[in-house]
Every structure is written in C-alpha cells, then in structure tokens.
Coordinates of C-alpha atoms and ligand atoms in Angstrom, one line a residue:
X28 CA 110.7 97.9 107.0
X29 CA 109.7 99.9 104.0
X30 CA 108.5 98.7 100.5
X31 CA 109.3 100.2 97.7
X32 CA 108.2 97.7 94.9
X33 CA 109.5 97.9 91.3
X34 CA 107.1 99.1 89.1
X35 CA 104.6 97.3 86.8
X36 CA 105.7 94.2 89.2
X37 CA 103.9 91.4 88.2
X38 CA 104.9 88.9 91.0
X39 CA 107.0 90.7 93.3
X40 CA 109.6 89.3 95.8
X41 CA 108.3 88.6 99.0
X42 CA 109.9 91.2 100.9
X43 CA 107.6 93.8 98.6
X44 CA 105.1 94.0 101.2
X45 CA 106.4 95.7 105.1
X46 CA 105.8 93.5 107.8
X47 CA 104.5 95.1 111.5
X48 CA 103.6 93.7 114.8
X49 CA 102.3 97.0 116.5
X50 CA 101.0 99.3 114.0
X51 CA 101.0 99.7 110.0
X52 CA 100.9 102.4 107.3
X53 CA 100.0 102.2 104.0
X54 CA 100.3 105.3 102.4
X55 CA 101.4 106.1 98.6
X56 CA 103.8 108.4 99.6
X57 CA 106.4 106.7 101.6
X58 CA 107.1 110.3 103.8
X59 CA 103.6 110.7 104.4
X60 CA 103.4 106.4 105.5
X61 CA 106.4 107.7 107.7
X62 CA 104.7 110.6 109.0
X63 CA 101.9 108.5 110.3
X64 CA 103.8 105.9 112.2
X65 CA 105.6 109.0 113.9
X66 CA 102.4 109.7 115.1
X67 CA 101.1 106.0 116.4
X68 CA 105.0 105.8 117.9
X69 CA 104.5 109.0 120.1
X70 CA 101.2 107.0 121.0
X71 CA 98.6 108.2 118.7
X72 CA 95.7 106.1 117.6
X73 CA 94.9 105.4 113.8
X74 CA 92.4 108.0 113.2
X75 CA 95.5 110.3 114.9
X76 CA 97.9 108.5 112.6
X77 CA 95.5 108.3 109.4
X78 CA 95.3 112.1 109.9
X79 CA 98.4 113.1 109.8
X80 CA 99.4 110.5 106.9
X81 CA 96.7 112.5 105.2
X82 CA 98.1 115.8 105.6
X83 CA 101.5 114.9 104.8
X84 CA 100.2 113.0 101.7
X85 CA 98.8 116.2 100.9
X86 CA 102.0 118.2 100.9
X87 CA 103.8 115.3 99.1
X88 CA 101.2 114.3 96.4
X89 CA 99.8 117.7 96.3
X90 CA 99.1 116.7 92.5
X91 CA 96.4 114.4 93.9
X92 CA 95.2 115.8 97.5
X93 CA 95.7 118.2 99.9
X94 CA 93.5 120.7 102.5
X95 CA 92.1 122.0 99.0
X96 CA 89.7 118.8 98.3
X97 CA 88.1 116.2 100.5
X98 CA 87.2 112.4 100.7
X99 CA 85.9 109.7 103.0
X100 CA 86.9 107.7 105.7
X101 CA 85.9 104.3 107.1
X102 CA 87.1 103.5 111.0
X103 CA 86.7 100.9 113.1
X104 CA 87.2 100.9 116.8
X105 CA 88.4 98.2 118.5
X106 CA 86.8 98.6 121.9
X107 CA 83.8 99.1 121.1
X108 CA 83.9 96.9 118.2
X109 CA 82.0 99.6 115.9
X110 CA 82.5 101.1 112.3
X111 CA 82.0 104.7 111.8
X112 CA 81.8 106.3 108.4
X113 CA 83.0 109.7 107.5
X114 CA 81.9 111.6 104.5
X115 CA 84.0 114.9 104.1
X116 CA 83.5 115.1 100.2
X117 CA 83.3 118.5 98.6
X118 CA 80.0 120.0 98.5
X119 CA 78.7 122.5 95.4
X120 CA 78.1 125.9 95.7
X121 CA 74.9 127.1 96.5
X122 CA 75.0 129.2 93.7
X123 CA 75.7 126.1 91.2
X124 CA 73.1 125.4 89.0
X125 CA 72.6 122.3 86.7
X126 CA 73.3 124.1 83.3
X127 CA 75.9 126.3 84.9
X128 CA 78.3 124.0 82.5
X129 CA 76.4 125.0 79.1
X130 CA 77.3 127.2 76.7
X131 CA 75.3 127.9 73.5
X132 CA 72.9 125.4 74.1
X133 CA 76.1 122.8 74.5
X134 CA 77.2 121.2 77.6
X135 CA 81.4 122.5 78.0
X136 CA 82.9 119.8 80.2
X137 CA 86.3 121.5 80.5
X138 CA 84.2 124.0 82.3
X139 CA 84.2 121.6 85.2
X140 CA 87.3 120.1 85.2
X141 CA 90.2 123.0 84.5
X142 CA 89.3 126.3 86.5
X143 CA 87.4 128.5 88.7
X144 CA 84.0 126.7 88.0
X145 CA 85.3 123.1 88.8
X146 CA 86.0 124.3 92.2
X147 CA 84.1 122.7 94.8
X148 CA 83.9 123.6 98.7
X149 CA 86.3 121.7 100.7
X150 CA 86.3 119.3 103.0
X151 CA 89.6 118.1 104.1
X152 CA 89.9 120.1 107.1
X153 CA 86.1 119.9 108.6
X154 CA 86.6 116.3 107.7
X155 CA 90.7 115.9 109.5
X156 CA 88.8 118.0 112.5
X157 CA 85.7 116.0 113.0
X158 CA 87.5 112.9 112.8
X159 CA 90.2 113.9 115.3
X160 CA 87.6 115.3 118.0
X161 CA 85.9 111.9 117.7
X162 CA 88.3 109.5 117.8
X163 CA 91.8 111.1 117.9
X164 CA 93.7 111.5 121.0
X165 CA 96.2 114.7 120.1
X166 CA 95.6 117.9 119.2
X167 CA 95.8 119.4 115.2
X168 CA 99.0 121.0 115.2
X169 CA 100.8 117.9 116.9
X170 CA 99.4 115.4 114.0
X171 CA 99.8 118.0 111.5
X172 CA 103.6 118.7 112.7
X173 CA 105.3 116.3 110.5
X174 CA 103.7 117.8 107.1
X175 CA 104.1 121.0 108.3
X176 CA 108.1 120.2 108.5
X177 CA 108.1 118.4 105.0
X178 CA 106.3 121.6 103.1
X179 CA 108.9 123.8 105.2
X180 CA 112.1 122.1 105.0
X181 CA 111.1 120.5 101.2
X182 CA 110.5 117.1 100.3
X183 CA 111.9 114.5 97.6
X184 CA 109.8 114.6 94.5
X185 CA 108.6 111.0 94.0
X186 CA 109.6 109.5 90.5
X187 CA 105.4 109.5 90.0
X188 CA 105.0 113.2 91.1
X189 CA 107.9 114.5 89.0
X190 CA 105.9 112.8 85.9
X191 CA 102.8 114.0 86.2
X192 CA 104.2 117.7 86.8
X193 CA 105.9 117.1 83.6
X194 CA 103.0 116.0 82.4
X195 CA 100.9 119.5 83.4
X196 CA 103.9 121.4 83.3
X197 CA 101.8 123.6 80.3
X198 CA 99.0 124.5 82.6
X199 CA 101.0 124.6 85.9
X200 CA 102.3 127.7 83.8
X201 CA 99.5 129.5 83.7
X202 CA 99.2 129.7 87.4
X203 CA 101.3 132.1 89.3
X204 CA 101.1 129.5 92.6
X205 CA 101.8 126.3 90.7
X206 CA 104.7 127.6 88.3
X207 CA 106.0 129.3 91.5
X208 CA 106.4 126.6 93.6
X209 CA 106.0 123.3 91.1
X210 CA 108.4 124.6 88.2
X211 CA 111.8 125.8 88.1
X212 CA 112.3 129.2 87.5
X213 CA 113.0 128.7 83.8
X214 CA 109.6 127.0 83.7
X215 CA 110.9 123.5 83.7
X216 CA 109.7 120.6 85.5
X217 CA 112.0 118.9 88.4
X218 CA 113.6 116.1 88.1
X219 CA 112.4 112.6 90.6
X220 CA 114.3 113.2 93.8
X221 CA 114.7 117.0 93.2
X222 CA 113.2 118.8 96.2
X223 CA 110.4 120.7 96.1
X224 CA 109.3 123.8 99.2
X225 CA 106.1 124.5 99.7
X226 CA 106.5 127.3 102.3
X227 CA 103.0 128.9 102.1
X228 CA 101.2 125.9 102.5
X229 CA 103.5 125.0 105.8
X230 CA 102.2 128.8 107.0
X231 CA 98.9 127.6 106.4
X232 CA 99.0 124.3 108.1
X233 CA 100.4 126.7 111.0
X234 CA 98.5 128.9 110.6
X235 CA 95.1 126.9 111.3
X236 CA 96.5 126.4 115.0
X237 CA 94.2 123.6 117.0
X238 CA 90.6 124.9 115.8
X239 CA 91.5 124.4 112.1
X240 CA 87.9 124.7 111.3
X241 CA 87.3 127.8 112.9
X242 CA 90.2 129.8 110.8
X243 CA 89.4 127.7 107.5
X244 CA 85.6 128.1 107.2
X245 CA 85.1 131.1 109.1
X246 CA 88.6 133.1 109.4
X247 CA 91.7 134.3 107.8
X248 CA 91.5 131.3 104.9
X249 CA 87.7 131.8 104.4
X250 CA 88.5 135.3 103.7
X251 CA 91.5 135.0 101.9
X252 CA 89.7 131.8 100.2
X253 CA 86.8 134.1 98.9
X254 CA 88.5 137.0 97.8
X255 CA 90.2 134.9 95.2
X256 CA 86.7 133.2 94.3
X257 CA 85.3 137.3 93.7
X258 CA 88.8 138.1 91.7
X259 CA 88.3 134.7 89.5
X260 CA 85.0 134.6 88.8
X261 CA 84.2 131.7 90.9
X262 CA 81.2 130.9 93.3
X263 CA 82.2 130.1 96.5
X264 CA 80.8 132.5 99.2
X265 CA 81.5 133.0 102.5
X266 CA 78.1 131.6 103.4
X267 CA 79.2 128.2 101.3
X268 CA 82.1 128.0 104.0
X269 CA 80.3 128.1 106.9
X270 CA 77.5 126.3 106.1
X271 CA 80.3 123.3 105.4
X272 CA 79.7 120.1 107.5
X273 CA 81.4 116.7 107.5
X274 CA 78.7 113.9 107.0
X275 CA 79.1 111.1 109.9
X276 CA 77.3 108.0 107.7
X277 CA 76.3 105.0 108.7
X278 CA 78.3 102.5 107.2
X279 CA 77.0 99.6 104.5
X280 CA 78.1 95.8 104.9
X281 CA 77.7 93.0 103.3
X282 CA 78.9 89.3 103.3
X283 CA 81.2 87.3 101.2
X284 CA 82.0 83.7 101.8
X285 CA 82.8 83.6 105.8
X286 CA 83.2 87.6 105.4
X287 CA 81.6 90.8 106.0
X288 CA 82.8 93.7 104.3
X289 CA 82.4 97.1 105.3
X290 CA 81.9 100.3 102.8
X291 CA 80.6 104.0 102.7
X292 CA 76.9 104.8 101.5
X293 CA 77.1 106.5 98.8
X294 CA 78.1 109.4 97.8
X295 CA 80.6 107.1 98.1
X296 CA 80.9 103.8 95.7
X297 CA 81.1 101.6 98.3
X298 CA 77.5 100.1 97.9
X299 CA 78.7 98.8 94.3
X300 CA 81.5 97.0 95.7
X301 CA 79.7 95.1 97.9
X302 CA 77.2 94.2 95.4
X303 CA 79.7 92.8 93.2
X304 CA 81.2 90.6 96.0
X305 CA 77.6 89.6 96.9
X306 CA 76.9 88.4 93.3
X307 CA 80.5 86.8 93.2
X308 CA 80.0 85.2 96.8
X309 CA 80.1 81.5 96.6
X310 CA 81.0 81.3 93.0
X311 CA 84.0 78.8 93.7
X312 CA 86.4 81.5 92.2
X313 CA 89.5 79.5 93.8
X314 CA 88.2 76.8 91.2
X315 CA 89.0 79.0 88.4
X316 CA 92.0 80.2 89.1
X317 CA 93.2 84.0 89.8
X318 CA 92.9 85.9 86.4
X319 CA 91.9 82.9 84.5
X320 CA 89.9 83.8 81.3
X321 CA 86.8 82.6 82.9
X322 CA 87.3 84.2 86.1
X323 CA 88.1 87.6 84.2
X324 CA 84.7 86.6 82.1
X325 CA 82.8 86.7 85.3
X326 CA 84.7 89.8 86.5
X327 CA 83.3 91.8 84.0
X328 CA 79.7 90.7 83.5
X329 CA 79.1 91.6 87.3
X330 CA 81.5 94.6 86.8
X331 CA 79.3 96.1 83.9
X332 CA 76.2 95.3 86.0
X333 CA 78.0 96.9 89.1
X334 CA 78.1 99.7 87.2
X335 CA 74.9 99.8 85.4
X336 CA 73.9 100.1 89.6
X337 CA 76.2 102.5 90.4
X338 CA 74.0 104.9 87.5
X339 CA 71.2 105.3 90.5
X340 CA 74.1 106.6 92.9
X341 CA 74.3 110.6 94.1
X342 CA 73.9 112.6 96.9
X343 CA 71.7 110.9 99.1
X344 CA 70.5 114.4 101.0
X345 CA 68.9 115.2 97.5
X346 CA 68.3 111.5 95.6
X347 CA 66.5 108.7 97.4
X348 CA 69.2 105.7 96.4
X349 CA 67.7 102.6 97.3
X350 CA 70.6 101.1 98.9
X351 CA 69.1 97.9 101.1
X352 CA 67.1 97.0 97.9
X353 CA 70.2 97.1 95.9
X354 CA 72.1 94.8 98.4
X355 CA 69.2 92.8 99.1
X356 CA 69.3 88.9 98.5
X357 CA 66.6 89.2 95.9
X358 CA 68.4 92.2 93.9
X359 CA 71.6 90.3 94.4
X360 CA 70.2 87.0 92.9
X361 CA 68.9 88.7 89.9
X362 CA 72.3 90.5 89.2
X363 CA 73.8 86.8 89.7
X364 CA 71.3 85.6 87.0
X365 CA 72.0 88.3 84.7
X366 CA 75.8 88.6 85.0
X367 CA 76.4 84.8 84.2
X368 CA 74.3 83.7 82.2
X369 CA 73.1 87.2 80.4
X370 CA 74.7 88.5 76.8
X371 CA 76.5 92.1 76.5
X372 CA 76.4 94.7 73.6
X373 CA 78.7 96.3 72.5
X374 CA 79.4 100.6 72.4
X375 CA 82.9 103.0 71.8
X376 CA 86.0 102.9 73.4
X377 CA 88.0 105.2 75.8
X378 CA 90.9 104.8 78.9
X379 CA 89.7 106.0 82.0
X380 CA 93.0 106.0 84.3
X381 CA 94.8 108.3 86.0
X382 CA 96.9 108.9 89.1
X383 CA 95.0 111.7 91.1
X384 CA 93.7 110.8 94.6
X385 CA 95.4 108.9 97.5
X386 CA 94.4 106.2 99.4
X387 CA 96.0 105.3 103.0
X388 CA 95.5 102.7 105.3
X389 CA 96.4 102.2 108.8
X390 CA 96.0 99.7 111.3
X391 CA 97.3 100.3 115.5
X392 CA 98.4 98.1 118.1
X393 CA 95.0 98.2 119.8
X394 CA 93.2 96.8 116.8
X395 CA 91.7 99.8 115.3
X396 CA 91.9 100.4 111.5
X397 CA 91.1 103.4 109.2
X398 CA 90.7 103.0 105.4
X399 CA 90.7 106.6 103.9
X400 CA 90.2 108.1 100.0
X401 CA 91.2 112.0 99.7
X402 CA 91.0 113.6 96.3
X403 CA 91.0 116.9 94.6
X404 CA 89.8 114.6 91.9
X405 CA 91.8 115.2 88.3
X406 CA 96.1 115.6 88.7
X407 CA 96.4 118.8 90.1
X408 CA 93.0 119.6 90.3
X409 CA 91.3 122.6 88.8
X410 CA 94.9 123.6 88.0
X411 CA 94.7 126.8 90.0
X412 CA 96.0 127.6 93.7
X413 CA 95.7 130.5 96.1
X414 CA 99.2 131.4 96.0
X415 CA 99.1 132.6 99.7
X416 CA 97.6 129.9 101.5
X417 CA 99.6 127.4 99.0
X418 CA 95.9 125.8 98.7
X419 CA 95.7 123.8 95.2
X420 CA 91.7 124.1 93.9
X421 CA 89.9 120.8 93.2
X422 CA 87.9 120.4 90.4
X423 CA 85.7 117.9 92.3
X424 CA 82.2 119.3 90.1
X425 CA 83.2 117.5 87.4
X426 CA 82.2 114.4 89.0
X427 CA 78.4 115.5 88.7
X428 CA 77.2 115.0 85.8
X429 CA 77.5 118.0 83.3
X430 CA 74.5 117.1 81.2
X431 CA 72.9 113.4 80.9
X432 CA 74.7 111.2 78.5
X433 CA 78.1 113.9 78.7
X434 CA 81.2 111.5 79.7
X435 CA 83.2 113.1 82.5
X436 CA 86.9 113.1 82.9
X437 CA 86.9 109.3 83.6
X438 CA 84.3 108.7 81.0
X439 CA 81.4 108.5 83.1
X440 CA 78.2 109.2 81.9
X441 CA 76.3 111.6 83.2
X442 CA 72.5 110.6 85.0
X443 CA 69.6 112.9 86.1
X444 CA 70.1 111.8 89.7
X445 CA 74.0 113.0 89.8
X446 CA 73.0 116.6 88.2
X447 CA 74.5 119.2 89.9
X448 CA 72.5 121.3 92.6
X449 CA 73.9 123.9 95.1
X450 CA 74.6 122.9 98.5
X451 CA 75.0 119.1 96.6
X452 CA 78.0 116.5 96.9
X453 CA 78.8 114.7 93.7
X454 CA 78.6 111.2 93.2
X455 CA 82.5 109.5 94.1
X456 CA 84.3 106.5 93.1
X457 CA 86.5 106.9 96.1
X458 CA 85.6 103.5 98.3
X459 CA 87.6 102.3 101.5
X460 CA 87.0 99.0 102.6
X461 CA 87.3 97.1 105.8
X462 CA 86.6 93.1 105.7
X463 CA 85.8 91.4 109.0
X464 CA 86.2 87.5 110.2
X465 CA 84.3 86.1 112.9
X466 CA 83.6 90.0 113.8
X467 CA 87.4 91.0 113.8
X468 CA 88.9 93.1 111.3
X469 CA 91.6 91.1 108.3
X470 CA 91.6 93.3 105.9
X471 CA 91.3 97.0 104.9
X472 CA 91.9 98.0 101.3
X473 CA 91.5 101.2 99.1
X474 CA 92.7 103.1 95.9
X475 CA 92.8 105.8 93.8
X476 CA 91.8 106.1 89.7
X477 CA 88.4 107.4 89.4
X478 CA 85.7 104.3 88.3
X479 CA 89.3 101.8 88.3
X480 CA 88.6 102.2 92.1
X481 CA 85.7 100.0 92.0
X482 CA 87.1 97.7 90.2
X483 CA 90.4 97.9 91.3
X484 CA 89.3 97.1 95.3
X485 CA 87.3 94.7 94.3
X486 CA 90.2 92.8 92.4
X487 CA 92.3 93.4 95.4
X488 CA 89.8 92.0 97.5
X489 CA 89.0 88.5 95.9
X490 CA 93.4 88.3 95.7
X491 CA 93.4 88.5 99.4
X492 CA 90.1 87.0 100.4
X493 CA 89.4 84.0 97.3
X494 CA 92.7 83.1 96.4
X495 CA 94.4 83.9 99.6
X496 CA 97.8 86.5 98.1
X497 CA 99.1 88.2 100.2
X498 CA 98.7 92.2 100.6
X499 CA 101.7 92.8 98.2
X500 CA 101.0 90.3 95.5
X501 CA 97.2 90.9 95.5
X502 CA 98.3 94.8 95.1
X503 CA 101.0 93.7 92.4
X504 CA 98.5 91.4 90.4
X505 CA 97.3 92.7 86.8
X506 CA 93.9 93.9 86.7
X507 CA 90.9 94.6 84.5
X508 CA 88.3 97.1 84.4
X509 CA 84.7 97.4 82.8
X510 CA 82.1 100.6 83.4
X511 CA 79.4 99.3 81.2
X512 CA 79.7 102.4 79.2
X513 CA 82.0 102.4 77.3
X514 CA 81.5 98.7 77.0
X515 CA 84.9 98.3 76.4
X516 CA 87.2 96.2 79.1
X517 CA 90.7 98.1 79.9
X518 CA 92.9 95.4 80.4
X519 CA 96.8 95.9 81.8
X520 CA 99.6 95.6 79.7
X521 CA 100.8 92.6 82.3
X522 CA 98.2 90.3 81.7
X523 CA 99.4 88.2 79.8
X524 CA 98.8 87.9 76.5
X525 CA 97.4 84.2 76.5
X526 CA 95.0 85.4 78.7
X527 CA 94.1 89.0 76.9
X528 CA 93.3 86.3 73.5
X529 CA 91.2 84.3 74.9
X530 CA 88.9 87.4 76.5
X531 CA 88.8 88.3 72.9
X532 CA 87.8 84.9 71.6
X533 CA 85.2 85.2 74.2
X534 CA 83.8 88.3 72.1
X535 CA 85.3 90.9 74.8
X536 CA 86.7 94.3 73.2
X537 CA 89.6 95.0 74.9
X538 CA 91.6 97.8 75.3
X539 CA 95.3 97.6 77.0
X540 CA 96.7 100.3 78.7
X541 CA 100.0 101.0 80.9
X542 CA 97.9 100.3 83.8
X543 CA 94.9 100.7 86.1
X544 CA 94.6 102.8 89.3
X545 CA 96.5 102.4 92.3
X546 CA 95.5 100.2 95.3
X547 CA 96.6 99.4 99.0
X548 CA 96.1 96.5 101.6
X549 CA 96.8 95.6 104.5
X550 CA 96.0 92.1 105.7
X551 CA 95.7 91.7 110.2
X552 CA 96.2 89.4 111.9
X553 CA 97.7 89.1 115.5
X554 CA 100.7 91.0 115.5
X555 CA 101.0 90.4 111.9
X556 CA 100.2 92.9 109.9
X557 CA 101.3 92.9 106.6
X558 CA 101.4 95.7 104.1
X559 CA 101.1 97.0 100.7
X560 CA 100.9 100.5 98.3
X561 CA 100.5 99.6 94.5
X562 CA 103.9 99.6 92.3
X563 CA 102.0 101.6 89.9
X564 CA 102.0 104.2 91.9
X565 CA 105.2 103.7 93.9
X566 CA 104.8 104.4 97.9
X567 CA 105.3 102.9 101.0
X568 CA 104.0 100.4 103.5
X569 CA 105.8 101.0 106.8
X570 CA 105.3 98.6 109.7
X571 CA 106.8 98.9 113.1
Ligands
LIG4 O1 85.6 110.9 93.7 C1 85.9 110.4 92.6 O2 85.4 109.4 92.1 C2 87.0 111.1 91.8 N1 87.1 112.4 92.1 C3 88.3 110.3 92.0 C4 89.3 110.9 91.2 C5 90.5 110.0 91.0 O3 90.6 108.9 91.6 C6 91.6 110.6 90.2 N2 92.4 109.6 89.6 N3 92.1 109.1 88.7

C-alpha cells in the first residue's frame, strides 16, 4: 500500500501510514521507496534495498541528493545482532584553507554555499560501494538498475520538486546542465507531474559498471570531474579523489525509558539527539500531554542546551569531541538541572528550514533495518553540475564554519572546532536513528532540514516512543524547533494557536513558519511494520 498523505496534515487518517509484513520503505520519493522494495522483492537485503532507494532518490530529488554529495548510514544486522555505522560525508579539499571564504578582511558566506568553492569531495558512491561489499548481497548495476531506468526513461516531477525548481529557476539559469535538463527550453520551470530526463546522469550510473569506485575516484568521472574543477576555478584534485574513503564508525547509544537508541558519532548529530533523550528520559512526558505548553517548555530548554552541545561537534579525525563525557550520567544530570529549572536570554531571529536532503528508511523480512541521511546540503546544491556526467555539485563546505560567530545557510554559528581544514569533513545535522527493545529493533527514524533534523527526530521519537502514535501521526504531528542561537523558537503554523499563546506567555519568542523539516519512521514489530515519510515533504512509505 502506498501513502501519500495530504499536506500540512495535522492528524491524518489512519490509512496515511503503509502497512508491511515482509519488508518496508520509507523513502520521500515515492519512485525511489518503489525502487527499493524492487530490490528486497528480487531478494535483496536492506543495505541492497537502502542502496538503491538512495540512488533513485538521487535521480528523483536531485534538488536534494544524488552521486554528487554524501551522508551517513546507520545498519543493523539481524543475525549477528550488531549496528554498524557508516560515515560517507563529503570531505574538503586538501587545498581548503580556513580563510579561503574571506574577502577584504570579511568573511563571504555565499562563497560557500552557491559555486565552485562550496564544492566538497563526494561521497555517495565510496559510501553506496563500501556499504554494498559489506553487507549487500547484489552487485552495483543490479541495485542501481531501477534509477538508471527512471533518469532514462524520465520521471514524474513531485509537486515538492516542481516548487523548489521554481523556486531556483534564476540560478538553474545560469548553469548550462541545470537549465538543460531542469528548465524548459523557454527557460520555464515544469509543472508537478511534468516529466523530467535526465539522460547523462543514467550514462553515468551506467557507466560506473560494478566497481563504481574505481571509475568515480580514479577513472573516466575523476577525470572528467577534475577538468571541470581546473575550467571553474575550483579545488578538487585528482589526488582529493583518490585519497577519498568512507568512514566505518562505531556507533553511539544511549537509553531512554526501557529503550536504547542508536546514532552516528559525530560528524554526524547523532550524539545531541541522544543527549536530549537522556535528559528527557523519565521525565513523565505521557503526563503532560503530546505538544502541551509545558511539554513544548521542556522541549526547548533541553533543545537550546542540545545545541549549546552540539557547538563542541566537528570532525573527529581533527577535533578531540568528548563524546562519552557528553553522554555520561554526570553530564546528562547537569544538562537536566540546567534545562528545567535554569532561565534563557534572549538574541535575534531567523527561519532555518528548508527541503534539501533525503532521508530513507528500510526495514527486511529478516529483521535488518537501515536508517540513511544523503545530502548535497542547500536545494540544488552549489547550483552547478558537470553537464556530461549529469553530476549536480554540493555545496557541503558551507556546513564548516566560515569564520567564528558567521551564521551559515541554516543559521548556525560558526565555532573554532568546525573551521575548515583540507582533507576535513564538516560538522552535519544529518542523524539516522535506530531504537531497540529488549535488544530488538522498534523503530528507525530520520529527516532532512539542516539543524530542524535534530529537533525534528527527536520530536518524532518521543511521538512514537512517550506517547505511543503511530509512525504516520508522529511524522504528521506539529513541531517546534530551538538552536540556542538565534534564541528564537520556530514554531509550525499547525500548532495551534492556544498552544503558540501560552509559549509566549511563558516568555518564549516565537517565530511561525509554513513548517519544519521533513521526517520518516517506521515502527517494527513482527510482521508489522508500519510506515511513514513526512506530508511536508510529500513521499512514500511502501510496505509489501
Ligand atoms: O549535513 C547537514 O547538516 C546539512 N548539509 C543538511 C542540509 C539539509 O538538511 C538541507 N535542508 N535543509
């Protein structure tokens, strides 16, 4: 069955979430959730279906990811009863230098985020490959067969896709690759359901036969990949490329109530997730009721301190980030101290949302689960492509800081330890979860919208695991988000306004917006598997 739930749902019918006894995917693209359970139906497993979901997802969201960017993913294995953690973000050029952003004595923050200089080397395809010789049980061009036929034969632009190339339609211009193949040939954008072709990009999926790595970091895409960084100005050698390697990290847990959840280290954010839940763990939230104004009240105190945390985060091969200490008892009780019974200030406002990245989930028939973030980070990432390979750039160095204090694209300030440094990967908000029971898997969530990924899983997570919603009303459920700085709190336009009044008789600045992020669940159980994308985003959750 396939969900496609309305959007800004509220409280959506029950038939909003998909329902499977053998396998599930989650997926925001509801051809990409198909093209995975093609996969686990020809008897894949799902890191073999996750892959190929993320490929497709790729060529039909190529606004938010695609062989061009890279992310992480979180697997457990059901035989062995182990997680694994996979961290294929982008990785800065070894020519990058911290003050490669200023100009005049001024940090230029557009410099990282729209062009050749936001680029940083990918990861998608050492991260697909490493994943699949592990784990996976087909070969590349079998899992990648279904997005190969959807950039060939031409694909349905999603209502959410056809907005946001509307949206960029005045920089999509100014690139031969994007126009070409994202505009119509008067330079207007397509209409929802119009179908777009994305033949070069089907070549290159092709192209990169069953040793993608070896023609993507060392071959014919390298090559082609570096001659357009010499003819653009931009950084990325040859020797960036081959030095490229997927990170297999250790994965964090930690408990909440009779749970234990699962994250990545960072670079990833998963570490201030599970701090969060550990200060929120035995707080009685059932007893104050699911997006009550004193449950929202406690959201945010340990969502500002979350993220006061999240400040030490980076690259843990160059910054020593303490992460036992900060998921310690001790560390855990303090933030509990602070966060409900401390006092906030006060700073500026700003909206950090938008709709790049993709999260998918999926979940087999043997009990294995992957949870897996992929980004080119901003829509449409550095808004350049190499017209040939149909690769889109990322612009994933503007999640270093530019300069300390310098907001990024999602209004992140930038700290010393997040600074950018060749050969370094820059600090993510991107953050996959799995939550075990008694040792068994019941939950896998994850989402997309810079920092409103943090807070956005975490919501998700207390729907399913305090108040007990199911995965397509805890996806459908308004949500709030605080960063610490700006201390304002972003709350959706759905909550209602009751509730938005009494945060602000509380002392809370608000700020409303359309909405927050997007997020998936699934929820397992014994051949009951049920679930969810976001509405915001649109989607699918296919279950067989
Ligand atoms: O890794 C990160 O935190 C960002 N590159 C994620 C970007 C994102 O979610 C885009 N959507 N807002």
């Amino acid at each position: 069955m396939l969900a496609v739930a309305p959007s800004y749902a509220v409280d959506p019918a029950p038939d909003a979430s998909a329902v499977g006894v053998h396998g599930m995917v989650v997926s925001e693209s509801e051809d990409a959730a198909r093209a995975g359970v093609e996969i686990l139906k020809k008897g894949g497993n799902a890191v073999d279906a996750a892959v190929a979901t993320a490929l497709a997802v790729g060529v039909t969201n190529p606004a938010s990811c695609g062989i061009g960017g890279g992310g992480f993913m979180l697997i457990y294995i059901a035989k062995t009863k182990a997680f694994f953690g996979l961290d294929y973000r982008e990785t800065a050029p070894l020519e990058a230098r911290p003050d490669m952003y200023m100009r005049n004595g001024k940090p230029d923050e557009d410099l990282a985020r729209d062009g050749i200089l936001g680029v940083g080397v990918p990861g998608e395809i050492a991260g697909i490959d490493a994943a699949l010789r592990r784990f996976g049980t087909m070969k590349f061009q079998q899992i990648a067969a279904p997005a190969e036929k959807l950039a060939d034969d031409g694909y349905a632009a999603s209502p959410h896709l056809a907005g946001e190339i509307a949206q960029l339609a005045p920089k999509l211009k100014n690139d031969p690759g994007l126009s070409q193949v994202f505009l119509k040939p008067d330079g207007s954008a397509p209409k929802a359901g119009d179908t777009i072709v994305e033949k070069n990009l089907a070549a290159t999926l092709k192209s990169l036969g069953n040793d993608p790595v070896t023609s993507f970091y060392h071959g014919e895409v390298a090559n082609a990949l570096v001659a357009f960084m010499k003819a653009h100005g931009g950084l990325i050698s040859a020797t960036d490329l081959a030095n490229y390697r997927p990170d297999w990290r250790d994965p964090i847990r930690r408990r909440y109530e009779d749970y234990e959840v699962y994250a990545l280290p960072p670079p990833s954010s998963g570490g201030v997730v599970l701090e969060m839940l550990g200060v929120l763990d035995s707080g009685h939230l059932p007893g104050l009721g699911i997006n009550s104004p004193p449950y929202l009240a406690r959201l945010i105190e340990v969502l500002r301190q979350g993220f006061i945390d999240r400040e030490q985060y980076a690259d843990p091969a160059f910054v020593g980030v303490e992460i036992q200490k900060l998921l310690s008892d001790t560390h855990i009780l303090e933030l509990r101290e602070r966060a409900l019974h401390g006092k906030s200030t006060t700073p500026p406002p700003a909206a950090a949302h938008d709709h790049g990245t993709s999260n998918l989930l999926v979940a087999d028939k043997d009990g294995n689960v992957v949870a897996l973030t992929t980004t080119i980070n901003t829509v449409f990432g550095a808004k350049m492509s190499v017209p040939a390979l149909g690769l889109i750039l990322n612009d994933e160095m503007d999640d270093f800081s530019v300069a300390p204090g310098v907001a990024n694209a999602y209004h992140l300030e930038g700290e010393i330890a997040n600074q950018v440094r060749g050969g370094k990967r820059p600090l993510s908000s991107m953050t996959p979860i799995i939550v075990t029971k008694k040792g068994v898997p019941v939950m896998t969530a994850g989402g997309s919208g810079g920092p409103t990924i943090v807070s956005g899983v975490l919501q998700v997570a207390l729907n399913i695991l305090a108040f007990h919603l199911d995965a397509a009303s805890a996806v459908a459920e308004p949500r709030i988000h605080e960063q610490a700085a700006p201390d304002v709190v972003i709350v959706e336009a759905s909550m209602p306004a009751a509730t938005r009044s009494a945060l602000e008789q509380m002392g809370y600045k608000l700020k409303v917006v359309p909405e927050l992020g997007a997020v998936g669940a699934i929820t397992i159980a014994p051949a009951n598997l049920r679930g969810a994308f976001d509405p915001r985003k649109g989607g699918g959750a296919i279950g067989y």
